[in-house]
Short mmCIF file of C-alpha atoms in Angstrom, two decimals:
data_model
loop_
_atom_site.label_atom_id
_atom_site.label_comp_id
_atom_site.label_asym_id
_atom_site.label_seq_id
_atom_site.Cartn_x
_atom_site.Cartn_y
_atom_site.Cartn_z
CA MET F 129 18.27 -9.76 12.75
CA LYS F 130 20.53 -8.00 10.23
CA ILE F 131 18.58 -6.35 7.43
CA THR F 132 19.46 -4.36 4.32
CA LEU F 133 16.84 -2.10 2.78
CA ILE F 134 16.75 -1.66 -0.98
CA GLY F 135 14.71 1.50 -1.43
CA ALA F 136 14.10 4.66 0.56
CA GLY F 137 10.59 5.64 -0.46
CA ASN F 138 7.38 5.88 1.55
CA LEU F 139 7.05 2.18 2.34
CA ALA F 140 10.76 1.59 2.95
CA THR F 141 10.89 4.58 5.29
CA ASN F 142 8.00 3.41 7.46
CA LEU F 143 8.98 -0.25 7.43
CA GLY F 144 12.61 0.61 8.16
CA LYS F 145 11.61 2.68 11.19
CA ALA F 146 9.36 -0.10 12.49
CA LEU F 147 12.08 -2.73 12.13
CA PHE F 148 14.68 -0.47 13.72
CA HIS F 149 12.44 0.26 16.72
CA ALA F 150 11.75 -3.48 17.02
CA GLY F 151 15.47 -4.04 17.63
CA HIS F 152 16.66 -5.18 14.22
CA GLU F 153 19.95 -3.92 12.82
CA ILE F 154 19.55 -2.10 9.52
CA LEU F 155 22.96 -2.48 7.92
CA GLN F 156 22.42 -0.42 4.77
CA VAL F 157 19.87 1.70 2.94
CA TYR F 158 20.19 1.71 -0.85
CA SER F 159 18.69 4.34 -3.13
CA ARG F 160 19.62 5.80 -6.49
CA THR F 161 20.60 9.09 -4.84
CA TYR F 162 22.22 10.09 -1.57
CA GLU F 163 19.46 12.70 -1.17
CA SER F 164 17.06 9.81 -0.62
CA ALA F 165 19.34 7.28 1.08
CA GLU F 166 21.10 9.51 3.62
CA PRO F 167 18.10 10.88 5.60
CA LEU F 168 16.64 7.42 6.16
CA ALA F 169 20.04 5.86 6.87
CA ALA F 170 20.68 8.53 9.51
CA ILE F 171 17.40 7.66 11.27
CA LEU F 172 18.16 3.94 11.12
CA ASP F 173 21.82 4.31 12.14
CA SER F 174 22.88 2.55 8.95
CA GLN F 175 25.08 3.08 5.91
CA PRO F 176 23.62 4.91 2.88
CA ILE F 177 24.71 3.54 -0.50
CA VAL F 178 23.85 4.41 -4.10
CA ASP F 179 25.81 1.64 -5.81
CA LEU F 180 24.62 -2.00 -5.61
CA SER F 181 28.23 -3.17 -5.84
CA LEU F 182 28.64 -1.81 -2.28
CA LEU F 183 25.94 -4.07 -0.84
CA THR F 184 27.09 -5.97 2.21
CA SER F 185 26.99 -9.76 2.22
CA LYS F 186 26.33 -9.84 5.98
CA ALA F 187 22.56 -9.28 6.03
CA ASP F 188 20.16 -12.06 6.98
CA VAL F 189 17.32 -10.50 4.99
CA TYR F 190 17.33 -8.13 2.04
CA ILE F 191 14.05 -6.23 1.64
CA ILE F 192 13.45 -4.81 -1.81
CA ALA F 193 10.93 -1.94 -1.53
CA VAL F 194 11.01 -0.25 -4.93
CA LYS F 195 8.60 0.45 -7.78
CA ASP F 196 7.40 -2.61 -9.69
CA SER F 197 8.97 -1.27 -12.88
CA VAL F 198 12.39 -1.19 -11.21
CA LEU F 199 12.20 -4.42 -9.21
CA MET F 200 13.19 -6.93 -11.89
CA HIS F 201 16.16 -4.82 -12.99
CA LEU F 202 17.62 -4.84 -9.46
CA LEU F 203 17.06 -8.45 -8.46
CA PRO F 204 20.03 -10.12 -10.24
CA ASP F 205 22.57 -7.76 -8.63
CA VAL F 206 20.91 -7.79 -5.20
CA CYS F 207 20.41 -11.54 -4.97
CA ALA F 208 23.99 -12.32 -6.04
CA VAL F 209 25.35 -10.65 -2.89
CA ASN F 210 24.58 -13.47 -0.44
CA PRO F 211 23.13 -16.77 -1.75
CA GLU F 212 22.30 -17.94 1.79
CA ALA F 213 20.25 -14.87 2.72
CA VAL F 214 16.50 -14.39 2.40
CA PHE F 215 15.25 -11.92 -0.18
CA ALA F 216 11.77 -10.41 -0.09
CA HIS F 217 9.92 -7.78 -2.08
CA THR F 218 7.07 -5.66 -0.72
CA ALA F 219 4.92 -5.28 -3.83
CA GLY F 220 1.22 -6.02 -3.90
CA SER F 221 0.98 -7.09 -7.54
CA MET F 222 4.34 -8.75 -8.24
CA PRO F 223 4.43 -12.56 -7.93
CA MET F 224 6.82 -14.26 -5.55
CA ASP F 225 8.23 -16.26 -8.46
CA CYS F 226 10.01 -13.19 -9.81
CA PHE F 227 12.87 -14.48 -7.63
CA ARG F 228 12.86 -17.95 -9.23
CA GLY F 229 16.28 -18.85 -10.62
CA ILE F 230 17.83 -15.74 -9.05
CA ALA F 231 17.66 -16.49 -5.31
CA CYS F 232 17.54 -19.67 -3.20
CA HIS F 233 15.46 -18.38 -0.28
CA TYR F 234 12.85 -15.77 -1.06
CA GLY F 235 9.39 -14.47 -0.42
CA VAL F 236 7.06 -11.51 -0.07
CA PHE F 237 6.54 -9.09 2.82
CA TYR F 238 3.49 -7.00 1.88
CA PRO F 239 2.29 -4.48 4.50
CA MET F 240 -1.15 -3.36 3.38
CA GLN F 241 -1.27 0.32 4.24
CA THR F 242 -0.91 3.71 2.59
CA PHE F 243 2.41 5.26 3.55
CA SER F 244 3.86 8.76 3.45
CA LYS F 245 7.30 9.75 4.69
CA SER F 246 5.88 12.68 6.65
CA ARG F 247 3.32 10.64 8.62
CA GLU F 248 4.10 8.20 11.40
CA VAL F 249 1.98 5.05 11.44
CA ASP F 250 1.26 2.44 14.10
CA PHE F 251 2.80 -0.54 12.35
CA SER F 252 1.47 -2.96 14.98
CA VAL F 253 -2.06 -2.80 13.53
CA ILE F 254 -1.06 -3.06 9.87
CA PRO F 255 -1.90 -6.40 8.20
CA CYS F 256 1.29 -7.93 6.85
CA PHE F 257 0.86 -10.59 4.17
CA LEU F 258 3.69 -13.10 3.76
CA GLU F 259 4.66 -15.67 1.18
CA ALA F 260 7.78 -17.83 1.10
CA ASN F 261 9.33 -20.46 -1.13
CA ASP F 262 10.88 -22.55 1.65
CA GLU F 263 11.01 -23.02 5.41
CA LYS F 264 14.02 -20.77 5.96
CA ALA F 265 12.40 -17.83 4.19
CA SER F 266 9.10 -18.51 5.96
CA GLN F 267 10.69 -18.54 9.42
CA LEU F 268 12.77 -15.39 8.98
CA LEU F 269 9.98 -13.40 7.37
CA LYS F 270 7.55 -14.49 10.09
CA ILE F 271 9.96 -13.49 12.86
CA MET F 272 10.51 -10.13 11.20
CA ALA F 273 6.79 -9.52 10.57
CA GLU F 274 5.66 -10.51 14.05
CA SER F 275 8.24 -8.18 15.57
CA VAL F 276 6.44 -5.18 14.03
CA SER F 277 2.82 -6.27 13.51
CA LYS F 278 0.13 -8.10 15.46
CA ASN F 279 -1.65 -9.02 12.25
CA VAL F 280 0.48 -11.39 10.17
CA ARG F 281 -1.01 -13.69 7.53
CA TYR F 282 0.21 -15.93 4.73
CA LEU F 283 -1.24 -15.21 1.30
CA SER F 284 -0.46 -16.63 -2.13
CA SER F 285 0.63 -14.44 -5.03
CA GLU F 286 -2.67 -15.08 -6.81
CA LYS F 287 -4.79 -13.98 -3.84
CA ARG F 288 -2.47 -11.05 -3.08
CA LYS F 289 -3.29 -9.59 -6.52
CA TYR F 290 -6.93 -9.38 -5.48
CA MET F 291 -5.97 -8.00 -2.08
CA HIS F 292 -4.01 -5.25 -3.79
CA LEU F 293 -6.89 -4.53 -6.18
CA ALA F 294 -9.28 -4.20 -3.23
CA ALA F 295 -6.81 -1.82 -1.57
CA VAL F 296 -6.74 0.36 -4.70
CA PHE F 297 -10.53 0.70 -4.55
CA ALA F 298 -10.61 1.29 -0.79
CA CYS F 299 -7.68 3.72 -0.63
CA ASN F 300 -6.42 5.15 -3.91
CA PHE F 301 -9.79 5.62 -5.58
CA THR F 302 -11.36 6.89 -2.37
CA ASN F 303 -8.59 9.45 -1.92
CA HIS F 304 -9.04 10.56 -5.52
CA CYS F 305 -12.71 11.17 -4.74
CA TYR F 306 -11.55 13.40 -1.87
CA ALA F 307 -9.49 15.38 -4.39
CA LEU F 308 -12.50 15.70 -6.70
CA ALA F 309 -14.68 16.81 -3.76
CA GLU F 310 -12.08 19.47 -2.94
CA LYS F 311 -12.36 20.82 -6.49
CA VAL F 312 -16.15 21.02 -6.16
CA LEU F 313 -15.86 22.90 -2.86
CA LYS F 314 -13.48 25.43 -4.38
CA LYS F 315 -16.31 26.56 -6.66
CA CYS F 316 -18.11 27.95 -3.62
CA ASP F 317 -14.98 29.00 -1.69
CA LEU F 318 -15.27 26.31 0.98
CA PRO F 319 -12.26 24.50 2.50
CA PHE F 320 -11.89 20.73 2.23
CA GLN F 321 -11.81 20.57 6.05
CA VAL F 322 -15.61 21.01 6.22
CA LEU F 323 -15.87 17.40 4.94
CA LEU F 324 -13.62 15.87 7.59
CA PRO F 325 -16.39 15.01 10.11
CA LEU F 326 -18.34 13.35 7.31
CA ILE F 327 -15.26 11.45 6.10
CA ASP F 328 -14.41 10.33 9.63
CA GLU F 329 -17.93 9.06 10.33
CA THR F 330 -18.13 7.28 6.97
CA ALA F 331 -14.88 5.44 7.76
CA ALA F 332 -15.94 4.72 11.34
CA LYS F 333 -19.25 3.18 10.29
CA VAL F 334 -17.66 0.31 8.37
CA HIS F 335 -16.05 -0.90 11.60
CA ASP F 336 -19.58 -1.89 12.70
CA LEU F 337 -21.54 -2.19 9.46
CA SER F 338 -20.77 -3.76 6.09
CA PRO F 339 -19.96 -1.17 3.41
CA GLN F 340 -23.27 -1.92 1.73
CA GLN F 341 -25.21 -1.40 4.98
CA ALA F 342 -23.38 1.88 5.55
CA GLN F 343 -24.16 3.25 2.08
CA THR F 344 -26.39 6.34 2.03
CA GLY F 345 -27.20 9.12 -0.40
CA PRO F 346 -29.41 9.75 -3.44
CA ALA F 347 -27.91 6.92 -5.51
CA VAL F 348 -29.08 4.23 -3.05
CA ARG F 349 -32.74 5.03 -3.81
CA TYR F 350 -31.81 6.37 -7.26
CA ASP F 351 -33.40 9.73 -6.67
CA THR F 352 -33.21 10.95 -10.27
CA ASN F 353 -34.25 14.51 -9.38
CA VAL F 354 -31.20 14.97 -7.13
CA ILE F 355 -28.86 12.94 -9.35
CA ASN F 356 -29.76 14.87 -12.51
CA ALA F 357 -29.53 18.22 -10.72
CA GLN F 358 -26.08 17.38 -9.35
CA ALA F 359 -24.92 16.09 -12.72
CA ARG F 360 -25.89 19.43 -14.27
CA LEU F 361 -23.67 21.21 -11.76
CA LEU F 362 -20.78 19.32 -13.36
CA SER F 363 -21.68 20.22 -16.94
CA ASP F 364 -18.44 22.21 -17.31
CA ASN F 365 -16.39 19.05 -16.63
CA SER F 366 -17.57 16.09 -18.70
CA GLY F 367 -15.01 13.73 -17.13
CA LEU F 368 -16.14 14.48 -13.60
CA GLN F 369 -19.78 14.36 -14.67
CA ASP F 370 -19.20 10.88 -16.14
CA ILE F 371 -17.56 9.68 -12.93
CA TYR F 372 -20.53 10.97 -10.91
CA GLU F 373 -23.07 9.25 -13.16
CA GLN F 374 -21.18 5.95 -13.34
CA LEU F 375 -20.69 5.79 -9.57
CA SER F 376 -24.36 6.61 -8.99
CA LYS F 377 -25.39 3.78 -11.31
CA SER F 378 -22.96 1.38 -9.64
CA ILE F 379 -24.28 2.23 -6.16
CA HIS F 380 -27.87 1.76 -7.30
CA LEU F 381 -27.21 -1.55 -9.09
CA THR F 382 -25.27 -2.92 -6.11
CA THR F 383 -28.14 -1.94 -3.81
CA ILE F 384 -30.65 -3.78 -6.04
CA GLN F 385 -28.45 -6.89 -6.17
CA GLU F 386 -28.03 -6.92 -2.38
CA ASN F 387 -31.79 -6.65 -1.88
CA ASP F 388 -32.69 -9.41 -4.36
#
């Protein structure tokens, strides 16, 4: 399949590599700057471009992997290139209907994973959520998705919003807690790496237990002696102290509700 990538960020980089290794031809990589487009285009043996007027009309699928705030500004120019092609965005929160009236065949290709350019991922285990407005878009997106992932599902725009919200809790908020933990450790000159065995085991447990069953710590039993003592350690940072107290309350309330 002939594919053009609109975007050269974290997601586009990892998806582009997966598609290239799956045997697809990546015709072009578009980005606002050559500094972004050229390195990825070189890996994918494709043409880097920084001007949408240079987009080829020969692609079967155009994948738009850009920030939500930029997406709508690009769609009219991108979709005008080839009316018979399939156009798909990769955003978790943007509805499929953002293409309505702009493209004939369109959909969503949402790989649910955290991506960084510097880290290789095994794309075959990543859940890929698809949505399509017609049979042509559905077939091409399914072929493309199944060539890189063993976990392909169809999901409506409405349900995908909740999927993305859940991912923010499970990934972005969790990672932020790692950053906060690192700040706490710096107070006693300890490296973040001392937490890695704990982090690894916490993540491993939810493969076998529900998150609620895996929950441990003073907030589960609402041990106020420990909770108040730890909150006092954060007295020099009211924001962090508030996060600690609110999370402790949330854990305790969820535990009560599960046991009722």
